[in-house]
């Protein structure tokens, strides 16, 4: 929803310094009757199709999920193209970049690459298709260089850490999380966002900390 924050994140990830957020086109696949899967965030800028996912668990199936998202995005581009996919003129496609932001409680490296080919059964044959996913650990005190370049991401990491700390103090979870949100607002951690979307955030946190579920 915040293109300026999204552009800041893109610049931090890619070492760029783009200024004009209006050039960023959000193309996230939303849920619909005819769409089986939806992705967290997708946008196009400077000829790249950026597919971002947020995970609180390590999911080794992310490459195939991204492949499905990418096919859906490319299908939309082909349908809107002036040229026919059956014609002789090549249809231009944005270059995909697939990123997972991981902040689960399981200890993980700062960064790792997941490959579609890791799931292929026949390891002796060279596959004609490959898709790589960059998975970044965005827990608090991880990937500090990235966090320094993207304040919003750094504050999100702090917010998650504070929420977990409050939720494990033995008090009723809802009460603890409400206090965590108050703490973050008072200390300038995602304060504007939390004031605006307080109830939605609390709902998300309560679902995340539902241990029985």
Short mmCIF file of C-alpha atoms in Angstrom, two decimals:
data_model
loop_
_atom_site.label_atom_id
_atom_site.label_comp_id
_atom_site.label_asym_id
_atom_site.label_seq_id
_atom_site.Cartn_x
_atom_site.Cartn_y
_atom_site.Cartn_z
CA UNK A 1 0.00 0.00 0.00
CA UNK A 2 2.97 2.30 0.61
CA UNK A 3 4.90 2.62 -2.63
CA UNK A 4 7.57 4.84 -1.04
CA UNK A 5 8.37 2.16 1.55
CA UNK A 6 8.33 -0.51 -1.15
CA UNK A 7 10.75 1.47 -3.31
CA UNK A 8 13.01 1.90 -0.27
CA UNK A 9 13.01 -1.88 0.22
CA UNK A 10 13.73 -2.49 -3.47
CA UNK A 11 16.65 -0.06 -3.40
CA UNK A 12 18.05 -1.68 -0.25
CA UNK A 13 17.89 -5.14 -1.79
CA UNK A 14 19.39 -4.17 -5.13
CA UNK A 15 21.85 -1.40 -4.31
CA UNK A 16 19.91 1.10 -6.42
CA UNK A 17 18.76 4.63 -5.70
CA UNK A 18 15.49 5.11 -7.57
CA UNK A 19 13.45 8.10 -6.40
CA UNK A 20 10.17 8.06 -8.34
CA UNK A 21 7.76 5.65 -6.62
CA UNK A 22 5.11 6.37 -9.27
CA UNK A 23 7.09 4.23 -11.72
CA UNK A 24 6.53 1.22 -9.48
CA UNK A 25 3.57 -0.86 -10.67
CA UNK A 26 2.03 -3.25 -8.13
CA UNK A 27 0.80 -6.46 -9.81
CA UNK A 28 0.15 -8.69 -6.79
CA UNK A 29 -2.00 -11.75 -7.55
CA UNK A 30 -5.11 -11.38 -5.42
CA UNK A 31 -7.46 -14.15 -4.39
CA UNK A 32 -10.28 -14.84 -6.85
CA UNK A 33 -12.56 -17.67 -7.89
CA UNK A 34 -10.35 -18.66 -10.81
CA UNK A 35 -7.00 -18.23 -9.01
CA UNK A 36 -5.89 -21.16 -6.87
CA UNK A 37 -2.91 -19.40 -5.26
CA UNK A 38 -2.17 -15.78 -4.42
CA UNK A 39 1.16 -14.22 -3.58
CA UNK A 40 2.11 -11.70 -0.89
CA UNK A 41 3.49 -8.97 -3.12
CA UNK A 42 4.49 -8.48 -6.74
CA UNK A 43 5.55 -5.33 -8.54
CA UNK A 44 7.29 -4.23 -11.72
CA UNK A 45 9.97 -1.56 -11.92
CA UNK A 46 12.72 -0.90 -14.48
CA UNK A 47 12.00 -4.09 -16.40
CA UNK A 48 12.08 -6.43 -13.38
CA UNK A 49 9.16 -8.39 -11.97
CA UNK A 50 9.74 -8.61 -8.23
CA UNK A 51 7.95 -11.38 -6.36
CA UNK A 52 8.17 -11.10 -2.57
CA UNK A 53 6.91 -13.55 0.04
CA UNK A 54 6.97 -13.39 3.84
CA UNK A 55 7.39 -16.65 5.77
CA UNK A 56 7.51 -17.46 9.49
CA UNK A 57 8.55 -21.04 8.73
CA UNK A 58 11.16 -22.52 6.40
CA UNK A 59 9.25 -23.72 3.34
CA UNK A 60 11.37 -25.63 0.84
CA UNK A 61 8.49 -25.53 -1.66
CA UNK A 62 8.90 -21.81 -2.28
CA UNK A 63 10.60 -22.25 -5.69
CA UNK A 64 7.64 -24.16 -7.15
CA UNK A 65 5.23 -21.66 -5.59
CA UNK A 66 7.13 -18.82 -7.23
CA UNK A 67 7.05 -20.71 -10.52
CA UNK A 68 3.25 -20.79 -10.31
CA UNK A 69 3.09 -17.09 -9.42
CA UNK A 70 5.45 -16.24 -12.28
CA UNK A 71 3.37 -18.21 -14.79
CA UNK A 72 0.26 -16.33 -13.65
CA UNK A 73 1.99 -12.95 -14.01
CA UNK A 74 3.37 -13.81 -17.45
CA UNK A 75 -0.04 -15.02 -18.60
CA UNK A 76 -1.48 -11.59 -17.77
CA UNK A 77 1.33 -9.89 -19.70
CA UNK A 78 0.81 -12.13 -22.74
CA UNK A 79 -2.94 -11.48 -22.72
CA UNK A 80 -2.36 -7.71 -22.69
CA UNK A 81 0.43 -7.72 -25.30
CA UNK A 82 -0.19 -6.29 -28.76
CA UNK A 83 1.62 -9.24 -30.33
CA UNK A 84 0.25 -12.79 -30.32
CA UNK A 85 2.11 -15.47 -28.41
CA UNK A 86 1.70 -17.59 -31.56
CA UNK A 87 3.27 -14.92 -33.78
CA UNK A 88 6.88 -14.55 -34.88
CA UNK A 89 7.60 -11.37 -32.89
CA UNK A 90 8.94 -12.00 -29.41
CA UNK A 91 6.90 -10.67 -26.51
CA UNK A 92 9.02 -8.75 -23.99
CA UNK A 93 8.85 -10.07 -20.43
CA UNK A 94 10.12 -8.42 -17.22
CA UNK A 95 13.02 -10.23 -15.56
CA UNK A 96 11.86 -12.09 -12.43
CA UNK A 97 13.43 -11.68 -9.02
CA UNK A 98 12.10 -13.96 -6.27
CA UNK A 99 12.69 -13.11 -2.61
CA UNK A 100 11.51 -14.67 0.64
CA UNK A 101 11.67 -12.68 3.87
CA UNK A 102 11.97 -15.19 6.72
CA UNK A 103 11.38 -14.31 10.37
CA UNK A 104 10.51 -17.61 12.02
CA UNK A 105 11.95 -18.68 15.37
CA UNK A 106 14.03 -21.50 13.90
CA UNK A 107 17.68 -20.46 13.54
CA UNK A 108 18.51 -19.83 9.89
CA UNK A 109 21.48 -18.31 8.00
CA UNK A 110 21.52 -14.65 7.04
CA UNK A 111 20.86 -15.57 3.42
CA UNK A 112 20.47 -18.73 1.38
CA UNK A 113 19.33 -19.72 -2.09
CA UNK A 114 16.52 -22.21 -2.70
CA UNK A 115 16.41 -23.88 -6.12
CA UNK A 116 13.57 -25.50 -8.00
CA UNK A 117 15.97 -28.22 -9.16
CA UNK A 118 16.45 -29.36 -5.55
CA UNK A 119 12.98 -30.91 -5.82
CA UNK A 120 13.60 -32.75 -9.10
CA UNK A 121 13.59 -36.54 -8.80
CA UNK A 122 16.20 -37.40 -11.42
CA UNK A 123 19.38 -35.65 -10.26
CA UNK A 124 21.49 -37.18 -13.04
CA UNK A 125 19.68 -35.33 -15.82
CA UNK A 126 20.30 -31.63 -16.36
CA UNK A 127 16.97 -29.87 -16.08
CA UNK A 128 15.76 -27.50 -18.79
CA UNK A 129 14.05 -25.32 -16.19
CA UNK A 130 15.49 -23.64 -13.09
CA UNK A 131 14.17 -21.03 -10.68
CA UNK A 132 16.13 -19.63 -7.73
CA UNK A 133 14.75 -17.93 -4.66
CA UNK A 134 16.74 -15.62 -2.41
CA UNK A 135 15.73 -16.23 1.22
CA UNK A 136 16.73 -13.53 3.72
CA UNK A 137 16.59 -13.81 7.50
CA UNK A 138 14.90 -10.62 8.68
CA UNK A 139 14.78 -11.39 12.39
CA UNK A 140 16.05 -8.60 14.65
CA UNK A 141 19.87 -8.34 14.64
CA UNK A 142 20.16 -10.19 11.31
CA UNK A 143 21.15 -8.77 7.91
CA UNK A 144 22.16 -5.50 9.55
CA UNK A 145 23.40 -3.88 6.33
CA UNK A 146 20.01 -4.43 4.70
CA UNK A 147 18.22 -3.13 7.80
CA UNK A 148 20.33 0.02 7.83
CA UNK A 149 19.26 0.76 4.26
CA UNK A 150 15.55 0.09 4.87
CA UNK A 151 14.18 1.66 8.04
CA UNK A 152 10.71 0.17 7.63
CA UNK A 153 12.07 -3.36 7.46
CA UNK A 154 14.28 -2.73 10.49
CA UNK A 155 11.31 -1.44 12.50
CA UNK A 156 9.24 -4.44 11.43
CA UNK A 157 11.98 -6.76 12.74
CA UNK A 158 11.95 -4.85 16.04
CA UNK A 159 8.17 -5.04 16.21
CA UNK A 160 8.17 -8.82 15.77
CA UNK A 161 10.89 -9.23 18.41
CA UNK A 162 8.98 -7.08 20.92
CA UNK A 163 5.73 -8.97 20.23
CA UNK A 164 7.41 -12.32 20.82
CA UNK A 165 9.01 -11.10 24.04
CA UNK A 166 5.71 -9.83 25.45
CA UNK A 167 3.79 -12.94 24.33
CA UNK A 168 6.10 -15.31 26.19
CA UNK A 169 5.86 -13.63 29.59
CA UNK A 170 3.05 -15.89 30.80
CA UNK A 171 0.20 -13.36 30.61
CA UNK A 172 -2.92 -13.77 28.45
CA UNK A 173 -1.73 -13.54 24.86
CA UNK A 174 -4.15 -10.82 23.74
CA UNK A 175 -3.27 -8.59 26.69
CA UNK A 176 0.44 -9.10 26.11
CA UNK A 177 0.22 -8.32 22.40
CA UNK A 178 -1.85 -5.19 22.99
CA UNK A 179 0.87 -3.99 25.35
CA UNK A 180 3.51 -4.83 22.74
CA UNK A 181 1.71 -2.69 20.16
CA UNK A 182 1.46 0.16 22.70
CA UNK A 183 5.17 -0.12 23.46
CA UNK A 184 6.08 0.09 19.77
CA UNK A 185 3.82 3.09 19.17
CA UNK A 186 5.33 4.89 22.18
CA UNK A 187 8.89 4.13 21.07
CA UNK A 188 8.53 5.06 17.39
CA UNK A 189 8.57 1.51 16.04
CA UNK A 190 6.17 1.39 13.06
CA UNK A 191 4.14 3.87 15.09
CA UNK A 192 2.21 5.52 12.25
CA UNK A 193 1.35 2.16 10.67
CA UNK A 194 0.30 0.63 14.00
CA UNK A 195 -1.94 3.57 14.85
CA UNK A 196 -3.69 3.24 11.49
CA UNK A 197 -4.01 -0.55 11.34
CA UNK A 198 -4.00 -1.47 15.03
CA UNK A 199 -6.92 -3.91 14.96
CA UNK A 200 -5.78 -5.68 11.79
CA UNK A 201 -2.28 -6.10 13.24
CA UNK A 202 -3.60 -7.48 16.53
CA UNK A 203 -5.77 -9.95 14.63
CA UNK A 204 -2.76 -11.11 12.64
CA UNK A 205 -0.64 -11.49 15.78
CA UNK A 206 -3.31 -13.41 17.67
CA UNK A 207 -3.54 -15.89 14.81
CA UNK A 208 0.25 -16.20 14.68
CA UNK A 209 0.51 -16.87 18.41
CA UNK A 210 -2.37 -19.36 18.55
CA UNK A 211 -0.20 -22.22 19.80
CA UNK A 212 -2.93 -24.85 19.66
CA UNK A 213 -3.69 -24.00 16.01
#
